[in-house]
Coordinates of C-alpha atoms in Angstrom, one line a residue:
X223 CA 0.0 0.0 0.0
X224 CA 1.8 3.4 -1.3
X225 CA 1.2 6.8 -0.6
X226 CA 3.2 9.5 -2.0
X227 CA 3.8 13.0 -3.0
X228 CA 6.3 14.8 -4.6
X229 CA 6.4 18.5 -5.6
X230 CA 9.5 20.0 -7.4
X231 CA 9.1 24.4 -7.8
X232 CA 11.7 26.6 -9.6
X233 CA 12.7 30.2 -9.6
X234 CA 14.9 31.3 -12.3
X235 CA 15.9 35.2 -12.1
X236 CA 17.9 37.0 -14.7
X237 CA 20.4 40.0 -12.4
X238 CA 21.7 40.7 -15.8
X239 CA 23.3 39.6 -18.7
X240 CA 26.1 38.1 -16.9
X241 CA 24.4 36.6 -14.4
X242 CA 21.4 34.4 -13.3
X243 CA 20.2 33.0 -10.1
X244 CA 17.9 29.9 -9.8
X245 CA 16.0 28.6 -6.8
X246 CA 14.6 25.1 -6.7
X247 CA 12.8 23.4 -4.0
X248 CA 11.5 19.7 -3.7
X249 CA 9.5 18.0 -1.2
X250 CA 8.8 14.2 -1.6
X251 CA 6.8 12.6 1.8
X252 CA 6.3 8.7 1.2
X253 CA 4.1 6.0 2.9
X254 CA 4.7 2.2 1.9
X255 CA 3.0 -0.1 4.1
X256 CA 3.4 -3.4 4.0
X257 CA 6.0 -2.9 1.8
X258 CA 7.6 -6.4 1.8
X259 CA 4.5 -8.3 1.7
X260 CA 4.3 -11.3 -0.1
X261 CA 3.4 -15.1 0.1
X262 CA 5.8 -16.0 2.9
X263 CA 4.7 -12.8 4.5
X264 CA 0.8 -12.0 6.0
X265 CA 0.3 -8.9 6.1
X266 CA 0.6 -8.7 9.9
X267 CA 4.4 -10.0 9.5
X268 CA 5.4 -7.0 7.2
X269 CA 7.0 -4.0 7.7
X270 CA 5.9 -0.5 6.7
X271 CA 8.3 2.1 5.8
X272 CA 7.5 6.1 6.3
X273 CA 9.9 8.8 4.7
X274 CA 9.9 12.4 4.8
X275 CA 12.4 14.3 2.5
X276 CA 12.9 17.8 1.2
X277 CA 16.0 19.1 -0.9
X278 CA 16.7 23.1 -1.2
X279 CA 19.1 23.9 -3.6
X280 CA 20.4 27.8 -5.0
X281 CA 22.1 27.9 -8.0
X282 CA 24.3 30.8 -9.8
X283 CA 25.5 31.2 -13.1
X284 CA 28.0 33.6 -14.3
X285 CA 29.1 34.1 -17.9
X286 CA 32.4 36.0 -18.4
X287 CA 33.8 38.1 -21.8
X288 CA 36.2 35.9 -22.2
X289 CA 33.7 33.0 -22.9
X290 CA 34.6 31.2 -19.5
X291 CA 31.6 30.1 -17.6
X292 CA 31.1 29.3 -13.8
X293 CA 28.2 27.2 -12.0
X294 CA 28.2 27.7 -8.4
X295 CA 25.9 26.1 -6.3
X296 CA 24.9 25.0 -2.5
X297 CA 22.3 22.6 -1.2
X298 CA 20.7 21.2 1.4
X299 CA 18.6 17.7 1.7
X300 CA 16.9 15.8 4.5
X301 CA 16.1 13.0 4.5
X302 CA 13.9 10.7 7.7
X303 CA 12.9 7.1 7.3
X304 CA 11.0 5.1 10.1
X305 CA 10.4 1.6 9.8
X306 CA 8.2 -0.4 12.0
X307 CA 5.8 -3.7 11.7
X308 CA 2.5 -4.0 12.2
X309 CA 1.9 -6.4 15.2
X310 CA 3.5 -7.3 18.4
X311 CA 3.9 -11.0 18.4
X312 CA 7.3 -12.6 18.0
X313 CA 8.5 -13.0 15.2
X314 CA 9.4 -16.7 14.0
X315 CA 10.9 -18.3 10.9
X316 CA 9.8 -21.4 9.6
X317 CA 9.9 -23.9 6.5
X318 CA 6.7 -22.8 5.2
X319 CA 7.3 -19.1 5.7
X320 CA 7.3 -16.1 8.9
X321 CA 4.9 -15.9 11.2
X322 CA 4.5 -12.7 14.4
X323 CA 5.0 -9.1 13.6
X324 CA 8.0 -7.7 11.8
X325 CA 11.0 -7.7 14.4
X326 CA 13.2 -4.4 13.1
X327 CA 12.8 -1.1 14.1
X328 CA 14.6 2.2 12.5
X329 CA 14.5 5.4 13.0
X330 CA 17.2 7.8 10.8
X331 CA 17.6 11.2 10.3
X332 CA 20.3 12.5 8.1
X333 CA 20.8 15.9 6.5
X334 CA 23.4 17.1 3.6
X335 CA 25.0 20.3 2.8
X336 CA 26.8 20.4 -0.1
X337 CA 28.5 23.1 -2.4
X338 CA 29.8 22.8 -5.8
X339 CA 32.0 25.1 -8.2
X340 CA 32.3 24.0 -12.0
X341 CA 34.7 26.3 -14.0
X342 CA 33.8 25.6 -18.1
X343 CA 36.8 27.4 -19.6
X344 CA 36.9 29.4 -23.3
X345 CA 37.3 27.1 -26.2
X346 CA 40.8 26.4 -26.6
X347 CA 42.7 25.4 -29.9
X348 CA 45.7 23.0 -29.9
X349 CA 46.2 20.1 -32.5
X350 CA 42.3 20.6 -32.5
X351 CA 39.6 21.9 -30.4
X352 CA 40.1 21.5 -26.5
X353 CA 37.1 22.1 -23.7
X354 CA 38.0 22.3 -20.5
X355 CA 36.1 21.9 -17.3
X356 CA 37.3 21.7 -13.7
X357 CA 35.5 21.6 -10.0
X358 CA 35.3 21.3 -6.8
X359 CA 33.2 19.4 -4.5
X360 CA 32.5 19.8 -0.5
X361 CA 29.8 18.3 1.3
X362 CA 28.8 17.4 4.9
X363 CA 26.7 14.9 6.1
X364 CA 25.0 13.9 9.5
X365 CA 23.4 10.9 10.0
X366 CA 21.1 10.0 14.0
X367 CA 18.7 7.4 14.4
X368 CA 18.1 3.8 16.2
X369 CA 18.0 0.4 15.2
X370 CA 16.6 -2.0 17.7
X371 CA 15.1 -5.6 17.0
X372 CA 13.1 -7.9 19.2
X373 CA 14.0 -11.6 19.8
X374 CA 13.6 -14.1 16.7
X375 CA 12.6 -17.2 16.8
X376 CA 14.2 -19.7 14.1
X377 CA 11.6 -23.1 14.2
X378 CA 11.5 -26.8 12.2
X379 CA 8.6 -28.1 10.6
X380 CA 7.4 -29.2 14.0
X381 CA 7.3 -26.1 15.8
X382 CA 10.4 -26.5 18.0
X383 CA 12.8 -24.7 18.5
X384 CA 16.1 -24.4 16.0
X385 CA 17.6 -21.1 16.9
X386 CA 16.8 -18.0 19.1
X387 CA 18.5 -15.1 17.8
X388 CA 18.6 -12.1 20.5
X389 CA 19.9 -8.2 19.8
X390 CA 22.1 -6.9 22.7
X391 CA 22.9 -3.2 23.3
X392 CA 21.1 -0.3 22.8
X393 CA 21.1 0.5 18.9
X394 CA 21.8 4.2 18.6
X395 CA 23.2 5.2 15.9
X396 CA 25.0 8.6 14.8
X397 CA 28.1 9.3 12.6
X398 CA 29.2 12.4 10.7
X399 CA 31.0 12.6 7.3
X400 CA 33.1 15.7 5.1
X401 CA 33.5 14.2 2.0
X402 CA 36.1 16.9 -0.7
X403 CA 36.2 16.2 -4.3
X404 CA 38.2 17.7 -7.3
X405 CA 38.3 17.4 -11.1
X406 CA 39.7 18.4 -14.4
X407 CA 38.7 17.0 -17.3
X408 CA 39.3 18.2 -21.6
X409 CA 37.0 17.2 -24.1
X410 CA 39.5 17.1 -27.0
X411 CA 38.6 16.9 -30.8
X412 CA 41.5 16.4 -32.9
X413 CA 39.6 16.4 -35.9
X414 CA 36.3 15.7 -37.2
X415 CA 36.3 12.2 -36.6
X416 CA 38.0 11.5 -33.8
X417 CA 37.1 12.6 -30.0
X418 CA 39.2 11.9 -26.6
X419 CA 37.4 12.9 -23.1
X420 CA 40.6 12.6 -20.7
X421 CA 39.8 13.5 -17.0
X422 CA 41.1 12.7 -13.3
X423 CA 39.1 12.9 -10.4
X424 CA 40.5 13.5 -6.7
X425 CA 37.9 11.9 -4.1
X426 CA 38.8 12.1 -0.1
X427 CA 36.3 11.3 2.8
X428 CA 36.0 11.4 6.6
X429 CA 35.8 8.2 7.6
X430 CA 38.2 6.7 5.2
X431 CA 40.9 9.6 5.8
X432 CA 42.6 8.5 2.2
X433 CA 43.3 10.2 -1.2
X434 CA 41.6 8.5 -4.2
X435 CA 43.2 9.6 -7.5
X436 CA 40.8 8.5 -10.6
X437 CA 41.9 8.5 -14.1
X438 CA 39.2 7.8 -16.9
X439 CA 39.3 8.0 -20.5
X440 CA 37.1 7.7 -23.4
X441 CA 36.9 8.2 -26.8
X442 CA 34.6 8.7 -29.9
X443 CA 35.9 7.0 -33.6
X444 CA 34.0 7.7 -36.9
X445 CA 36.3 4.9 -38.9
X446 CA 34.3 6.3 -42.2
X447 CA 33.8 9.7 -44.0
X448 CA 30.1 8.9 -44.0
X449 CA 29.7 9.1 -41.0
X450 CA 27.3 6.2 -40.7
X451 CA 29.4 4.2 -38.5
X452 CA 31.0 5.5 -34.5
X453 CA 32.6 3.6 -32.3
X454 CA 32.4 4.6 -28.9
X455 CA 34.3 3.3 -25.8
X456 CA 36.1 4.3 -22.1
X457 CA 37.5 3.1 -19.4
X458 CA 37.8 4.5 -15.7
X459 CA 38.0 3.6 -11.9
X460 CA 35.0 4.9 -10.2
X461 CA 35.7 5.3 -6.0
X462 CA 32.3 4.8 -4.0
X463 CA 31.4 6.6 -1.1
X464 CA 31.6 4.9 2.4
X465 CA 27.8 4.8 3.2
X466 CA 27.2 6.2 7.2
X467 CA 25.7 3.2 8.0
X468 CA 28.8 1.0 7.1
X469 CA 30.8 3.9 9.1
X470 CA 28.5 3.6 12.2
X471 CA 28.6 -0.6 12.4
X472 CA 30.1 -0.8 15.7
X473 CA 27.4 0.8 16.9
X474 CA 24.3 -1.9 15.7
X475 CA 23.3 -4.3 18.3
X476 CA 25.1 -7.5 18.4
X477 CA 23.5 -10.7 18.0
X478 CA 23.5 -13.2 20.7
X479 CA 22.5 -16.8 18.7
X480 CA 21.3 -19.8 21.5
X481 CA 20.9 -23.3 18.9
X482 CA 19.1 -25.9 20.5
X483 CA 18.4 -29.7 20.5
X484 CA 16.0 -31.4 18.4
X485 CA 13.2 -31.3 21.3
X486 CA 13.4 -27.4 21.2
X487 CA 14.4 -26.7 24.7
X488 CA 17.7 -28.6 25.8
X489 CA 19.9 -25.8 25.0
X490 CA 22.7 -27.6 22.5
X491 CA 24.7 -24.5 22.5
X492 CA 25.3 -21.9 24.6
X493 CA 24.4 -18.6 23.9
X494 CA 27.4 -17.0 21.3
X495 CA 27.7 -13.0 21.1
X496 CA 28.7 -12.3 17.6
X497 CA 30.3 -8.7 18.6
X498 CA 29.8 -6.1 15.6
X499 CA 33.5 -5.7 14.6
X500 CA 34.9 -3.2 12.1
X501 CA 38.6 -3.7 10.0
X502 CA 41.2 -3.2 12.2
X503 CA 43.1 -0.7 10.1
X504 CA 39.9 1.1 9.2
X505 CA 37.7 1.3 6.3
X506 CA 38.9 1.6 2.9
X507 CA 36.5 3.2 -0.1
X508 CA 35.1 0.2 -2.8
X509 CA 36.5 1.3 -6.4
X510 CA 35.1 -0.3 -9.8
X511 CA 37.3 -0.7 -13.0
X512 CA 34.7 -0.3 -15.8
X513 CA 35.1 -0.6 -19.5
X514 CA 32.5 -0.1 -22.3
X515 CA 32.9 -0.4 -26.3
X516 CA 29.7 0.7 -28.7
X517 CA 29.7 0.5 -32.4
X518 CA 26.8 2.4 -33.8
X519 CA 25.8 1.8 -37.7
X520 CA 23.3 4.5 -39.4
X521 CA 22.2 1.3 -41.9
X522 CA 19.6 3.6 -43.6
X523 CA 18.2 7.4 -43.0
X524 CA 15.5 5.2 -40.6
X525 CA 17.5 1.7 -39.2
X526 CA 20.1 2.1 -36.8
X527 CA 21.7 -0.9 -35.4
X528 CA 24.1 -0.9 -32.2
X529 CA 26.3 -4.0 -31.0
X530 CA 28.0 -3.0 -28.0
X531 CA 30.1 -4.7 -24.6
X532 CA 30.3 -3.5 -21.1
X533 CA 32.5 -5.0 -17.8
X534 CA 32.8 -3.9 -14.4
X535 CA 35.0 -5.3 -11.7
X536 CA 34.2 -4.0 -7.9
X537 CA 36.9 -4.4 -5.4
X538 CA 36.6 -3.7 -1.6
X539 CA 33.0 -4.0 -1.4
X540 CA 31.3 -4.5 2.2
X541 CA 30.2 -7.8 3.4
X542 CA 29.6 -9.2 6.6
X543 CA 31.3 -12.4 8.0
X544 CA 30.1 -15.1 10.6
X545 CA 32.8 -16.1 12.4
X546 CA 32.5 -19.0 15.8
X547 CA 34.8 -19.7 17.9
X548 CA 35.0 -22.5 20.7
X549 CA 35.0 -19.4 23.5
X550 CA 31.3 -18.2 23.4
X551 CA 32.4 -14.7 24.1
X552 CA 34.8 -14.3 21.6
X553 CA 32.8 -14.9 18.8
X554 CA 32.1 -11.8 16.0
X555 CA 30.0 -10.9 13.6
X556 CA 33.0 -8.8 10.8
X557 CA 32.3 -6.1 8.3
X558 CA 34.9 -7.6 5.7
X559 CA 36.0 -4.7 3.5
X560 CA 37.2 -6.8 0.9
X561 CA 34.5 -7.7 -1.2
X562 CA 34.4 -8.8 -4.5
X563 CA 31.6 -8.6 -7.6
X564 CA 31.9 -8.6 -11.2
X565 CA 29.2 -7.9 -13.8
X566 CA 30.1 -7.9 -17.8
X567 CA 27.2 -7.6 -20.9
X568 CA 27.1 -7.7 -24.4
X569 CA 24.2 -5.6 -26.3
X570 CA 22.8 -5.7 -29.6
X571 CA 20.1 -2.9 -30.3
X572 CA 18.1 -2.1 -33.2
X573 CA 16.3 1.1 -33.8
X574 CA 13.3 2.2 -36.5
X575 CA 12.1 5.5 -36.6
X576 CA 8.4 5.3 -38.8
X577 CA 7.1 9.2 -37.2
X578 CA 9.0 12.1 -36.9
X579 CA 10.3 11.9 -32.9
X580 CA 8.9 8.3 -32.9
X581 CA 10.8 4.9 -32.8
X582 CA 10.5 1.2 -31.9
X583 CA 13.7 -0.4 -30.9
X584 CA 14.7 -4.2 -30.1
X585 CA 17.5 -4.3 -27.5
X586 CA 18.7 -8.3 -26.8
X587 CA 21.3 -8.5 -23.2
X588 CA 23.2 -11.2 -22.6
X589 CA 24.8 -10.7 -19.1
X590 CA 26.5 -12.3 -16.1
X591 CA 26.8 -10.8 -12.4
X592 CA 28.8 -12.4 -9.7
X593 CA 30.4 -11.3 -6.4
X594 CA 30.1 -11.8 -2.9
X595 CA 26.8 -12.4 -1.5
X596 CA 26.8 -10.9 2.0
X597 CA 26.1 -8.0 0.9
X598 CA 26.0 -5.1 3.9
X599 CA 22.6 -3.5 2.8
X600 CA 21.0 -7.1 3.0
X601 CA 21.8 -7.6 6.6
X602 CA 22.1 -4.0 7.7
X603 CA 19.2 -2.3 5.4
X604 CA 15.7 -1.0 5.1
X605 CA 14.9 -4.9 5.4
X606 CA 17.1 -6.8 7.5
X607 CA 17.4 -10.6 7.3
X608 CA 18.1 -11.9 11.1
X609 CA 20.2 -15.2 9.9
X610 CA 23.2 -14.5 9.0
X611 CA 24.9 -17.4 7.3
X612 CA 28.8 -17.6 5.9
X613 CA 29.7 -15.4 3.2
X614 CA 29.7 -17.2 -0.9
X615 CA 30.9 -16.5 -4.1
X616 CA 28.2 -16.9 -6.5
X617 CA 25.8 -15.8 -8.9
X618 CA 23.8 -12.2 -7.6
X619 CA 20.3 -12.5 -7.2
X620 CA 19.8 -10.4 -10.1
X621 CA 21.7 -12.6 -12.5
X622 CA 19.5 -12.6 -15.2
X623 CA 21.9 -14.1 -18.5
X624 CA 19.0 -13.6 -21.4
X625 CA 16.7 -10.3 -21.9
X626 CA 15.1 -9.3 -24.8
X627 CA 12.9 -6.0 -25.4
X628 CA 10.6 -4.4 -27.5
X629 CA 9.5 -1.1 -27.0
X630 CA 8.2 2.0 -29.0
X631 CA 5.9 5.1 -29.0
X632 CA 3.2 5.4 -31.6
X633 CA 1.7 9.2 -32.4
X634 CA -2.3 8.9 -33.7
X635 CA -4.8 10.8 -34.2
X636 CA -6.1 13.5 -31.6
X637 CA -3.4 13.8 -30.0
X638 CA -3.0 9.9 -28.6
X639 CA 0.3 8.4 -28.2
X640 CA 0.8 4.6 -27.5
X641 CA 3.8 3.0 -26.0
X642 CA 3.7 -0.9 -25.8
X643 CA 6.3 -2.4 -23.8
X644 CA 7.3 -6.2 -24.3
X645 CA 9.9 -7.5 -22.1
X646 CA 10.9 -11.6 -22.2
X647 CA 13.4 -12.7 -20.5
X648 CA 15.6 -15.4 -17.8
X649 CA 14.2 -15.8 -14.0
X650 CA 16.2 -14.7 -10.7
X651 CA 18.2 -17.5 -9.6
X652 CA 17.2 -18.5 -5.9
X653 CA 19.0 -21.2 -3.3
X654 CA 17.8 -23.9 -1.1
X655 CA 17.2 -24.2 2.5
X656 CA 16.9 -26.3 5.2
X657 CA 14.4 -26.6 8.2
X658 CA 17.0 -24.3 10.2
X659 CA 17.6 -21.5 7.4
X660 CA 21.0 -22.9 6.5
X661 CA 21.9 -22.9 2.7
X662 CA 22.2 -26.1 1.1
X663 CA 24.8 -26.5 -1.6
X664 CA 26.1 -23.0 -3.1
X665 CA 23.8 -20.5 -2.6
X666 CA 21.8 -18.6 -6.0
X667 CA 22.4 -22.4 -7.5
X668 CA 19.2 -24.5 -6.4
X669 CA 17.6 -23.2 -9.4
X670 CA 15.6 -20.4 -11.5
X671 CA 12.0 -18.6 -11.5
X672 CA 10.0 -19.7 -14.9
X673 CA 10.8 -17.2 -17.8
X674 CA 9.5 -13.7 -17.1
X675 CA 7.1 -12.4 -20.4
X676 CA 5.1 -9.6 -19.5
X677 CA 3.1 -6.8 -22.0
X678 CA 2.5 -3.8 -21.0
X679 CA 0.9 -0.4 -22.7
X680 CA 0.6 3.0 -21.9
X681 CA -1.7 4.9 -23.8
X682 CA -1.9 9.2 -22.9
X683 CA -3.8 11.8 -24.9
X684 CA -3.0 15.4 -24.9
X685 CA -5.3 17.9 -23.1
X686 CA -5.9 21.5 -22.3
X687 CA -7.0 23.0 -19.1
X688 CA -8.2 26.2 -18.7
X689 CA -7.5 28.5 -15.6
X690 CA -7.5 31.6 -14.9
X691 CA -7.9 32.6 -18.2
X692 CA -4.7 30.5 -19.5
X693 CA -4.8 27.0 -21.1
X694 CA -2.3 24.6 -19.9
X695 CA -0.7 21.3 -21.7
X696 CA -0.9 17.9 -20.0
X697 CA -1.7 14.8 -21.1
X698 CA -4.5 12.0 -19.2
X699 CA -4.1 8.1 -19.8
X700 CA -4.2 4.9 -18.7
X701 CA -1.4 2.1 -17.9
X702 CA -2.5 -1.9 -18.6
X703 CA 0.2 -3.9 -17.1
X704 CA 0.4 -7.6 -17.7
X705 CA -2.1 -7.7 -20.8
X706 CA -1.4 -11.2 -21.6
X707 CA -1.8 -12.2 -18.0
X708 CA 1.2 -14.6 -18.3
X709 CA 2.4 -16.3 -15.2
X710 CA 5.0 -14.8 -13.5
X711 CA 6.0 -15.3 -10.2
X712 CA 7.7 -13.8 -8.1
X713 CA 7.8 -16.1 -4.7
X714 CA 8.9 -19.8 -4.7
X715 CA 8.8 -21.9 -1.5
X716 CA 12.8 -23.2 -1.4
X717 CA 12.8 -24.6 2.0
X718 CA 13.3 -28.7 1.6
X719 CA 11.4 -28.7 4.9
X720 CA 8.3 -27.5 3.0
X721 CA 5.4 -30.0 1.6
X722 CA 4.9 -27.3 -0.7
X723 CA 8.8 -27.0 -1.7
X724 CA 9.5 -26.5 -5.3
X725 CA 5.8 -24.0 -5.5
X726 CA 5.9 -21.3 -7.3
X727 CA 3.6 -18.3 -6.2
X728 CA 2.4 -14.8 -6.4
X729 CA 2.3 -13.5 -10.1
X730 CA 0.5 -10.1 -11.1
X731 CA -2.6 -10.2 -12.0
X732 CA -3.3 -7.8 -15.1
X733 CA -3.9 -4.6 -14.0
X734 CA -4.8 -1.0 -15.0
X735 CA -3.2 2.6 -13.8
X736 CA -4.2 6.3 -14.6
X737 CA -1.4 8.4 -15.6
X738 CA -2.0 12.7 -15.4
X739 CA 0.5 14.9 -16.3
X740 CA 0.4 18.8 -15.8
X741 CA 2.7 20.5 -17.7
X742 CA 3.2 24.3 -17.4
X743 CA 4.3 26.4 -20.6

């Protein structure tokens, strides 16, 4: 169940011919309740999430004589999330799916204040045309909140007892972050058919205390004097930032984990405190190495075809680790800084423009995404999974190695414009379980949803209001999603415990949406 609203209003102001100042507010409150509801979860089990969010930013521009050009701006966003369930029982996992009311609570309020110089310099000529831009980048961040959990329950197909997971401490949370920023970067055209876009970045944060120097490069080739055919390409490394709740993970509650005996109350281990414990030397930021190549052919005035390949390799990634040891007490849970993924894809893409300003295009992916699977924002986010189980190497979730799309917009008469959208494509790989949530062979490999084929069309119509003695542009519809009604689900029972295991459940009905956009001219 969603409730939203979002409002965006701008101020542009003209001192003079040099100079112009713009003013831009947003506001974007949201209500999702229920919001992880599905059929392993009743609704009484689920969670509701409640946001509240505003972002204020001022903006000046400043054109000089001697054709340089300088943005200046400063900002300010917050942004509060609460997330809380919807009964008070406990909260127990079992084979055939969770059971209580949702066990997590968070509260967060962070704010962000950030200002941002970009220098565009004149057009300079040297062995071709040169356009140079530099910046700088400061920002400040503050992040409060809580995140407390009640007791969970971990039961077997009879109702005993597997597992009681506990939450020790008190939960509060609060970290501060600067974060400083630089870069240059020349857009350099030696000629008419070939392009270089050289730039470095310097990055340095707070909490990591380190300077990040990234180089990137990319290029633009026509290899013809047609001009039909460009080849495209880069390469870069790309520094994260350190989120503030990875930089505050000393500070979550620690888990205390009791297993017991098959009869669910002789106690068959004693209670183990997995203590929340960061790197030793400190956090370091996660960097990606990511290359693309694109090779665009203009086949006729109205077919283009693309055939393109992208890679990206992610080092020091956040993941956290399980780790037991025969001393109760000196068990911890780690935040491993070391993670790895990797995610490469090769594209083919055909384009047909029939209208003027209207096209249908076929895009085919074939893709692969591993890394580790861990992942901090699964255990530590908006949803957090209580059993934590040792880290893997695998295929990610979203591992999806076939997709193909059709999609287009179609002008007719009065006004009408239809956009079909036809997506077919691999399902989400998803691992098995046993009756006490432990993974059974490599996780992501016990098998794959049923192919995903959905059709879906949006059809709008232009419209004028009148107010005020003024007619404004905007455009009323209606969204069918599903028309075909295939199956497509998006639960499956994986728990070999389960009479049901090996069910698929839960696919979208067909359904219908109205669409209004208000357009101000």
């Amino acid at each position: 169940q969603r409730e939203s609203f979002d409002s965006f209003s701008r101020v542009d102001y003209v001192v003079n011919p040099i100079h112009r100042f713009t003013v831009s507010l947003s506001v974007f409150p949201q209500k999702l309740d229920f919001f992880n509801l599905n059929s392993f979860n009743p609704a009484d089990t689920t969670a509701n999430f409640h946001q509240r969010g505003w972002f204020l930013a001022l903006n000046e521009q400043a054109a000089f004589k001697s054709g340089g050009l300088l943005q200046s701006s400063f900002s300010v966003k917050q942004f509060d999330a609460n997330i809380f369930g919807n009964s008070a029982a406990p909260y127990r996992i079992a084979p055939e799916g969770n059971f209580g009311g949702w066990f997590d609570r968070q509260h967060r309020e962070s704010r962000r204040y950030e200002w941002l110089e970009v220098y565009h310099f004149a057009l300079r000529h040297w062995h071709g045309l040169h356009v140079f831009k530099t910046g700088l980048n400061f920002s400040h961040t503050t992040f409060n909140g809580s995140n407390t959990s009640d007791p969970v329950r971990v039961v077997r197909a009879d109702d005993t007892t597997s597992q009681l997971i506990e939450f020790v401490g008190g939960g509060k949370l609060r970290r501060r972050q600067n974060e400083y920023s630089a870069f240059v970067q020349d857009k350099w055209s030696i000629n008419g058919r070939v392009t270089l876009d050289l730039g470095l970045r310097f990055d340095r944060d707070q909490i990591s205390g380190t300077n990040n120097f990234a180089p990137r490069f990319g290029f633009v080739f026509l290899p013809t004097a047609s001009e039909r055919t460009v080849v495209r390409g880069g390469v870069g490394l790309f520094y994260d930032k350190i989120s503030l709740n990875s930089g505050s993970f000393e500070q979550y509650q620690n888990l205390r984990v009791t297993a017991f005996a098959p009869d669910g109350v002789t106690v068959a281990d004693e209670p183990r405190l997995f203590r929340n414990t960061a790197p030793g030397g400190g956090l370091e930021n996660p960097y990606s190495i990511a290359a693309n190549v694109q090779v665009d052919h203009q086949l006729t005035e109205r077919l283009l075809l693309r055939v393109g390949y992208e890679e990206r390799h992610t080092r020091r990634d956040f993941f956290v680790e399980p780790v037991s040891h025969q001393a109760s007490t000196a068990s911890a849970l780690l935040l491993q800084n070391s993670g790895r993924s990797r995610y490469c894809e090769f594209q083919t893409l055909a384009r047909l423009r029939f209208q003027e300003g209207r096209n249908i295009l076929l895009s085919y992916v074939r893709s692969e995404a591993r890394g580790d699977l861990n992942d901090f924002n699964t255990y530590f986010g908006n949803l957090r999974h209580p059993v934590i189980r040792p880290n893997q190497f695998g295929k990610q979730q979203f591992d999806v190695p076939n997709r193909l799309l059709l999609w287009g917009d179609f002008g007719l008469p009065y006004d009408i414009v239809a956009t079909p959208v036809f997506e077919w494509r691999g399902g989400f790989p998803f691992s098995f379980l046993d009756e006490a949530q432990n993974f059974v062979g490599p996780r992501n490999a016990g098998g794959r949803f049923p192919q995903l084929m959905t059709l879906d069309l949006l059809v709008t119509k232009g419209v004028k209001i009148p107010f005020r003695g003024k007619k404004y542009k905007g455009r009323v519809g209606v969204t069918i999603f599903n028309i075909t009604n295939h199956w497509n689900p998006r639960d499956v029972q994986n728990n070999l415990a389960s009479p049901q295991f090996g069910t698929f459940y839960n696919s979208p009905d067909r359904s219908f949406r109205t669409k209004f956009e208000f357009v101000k001219f």
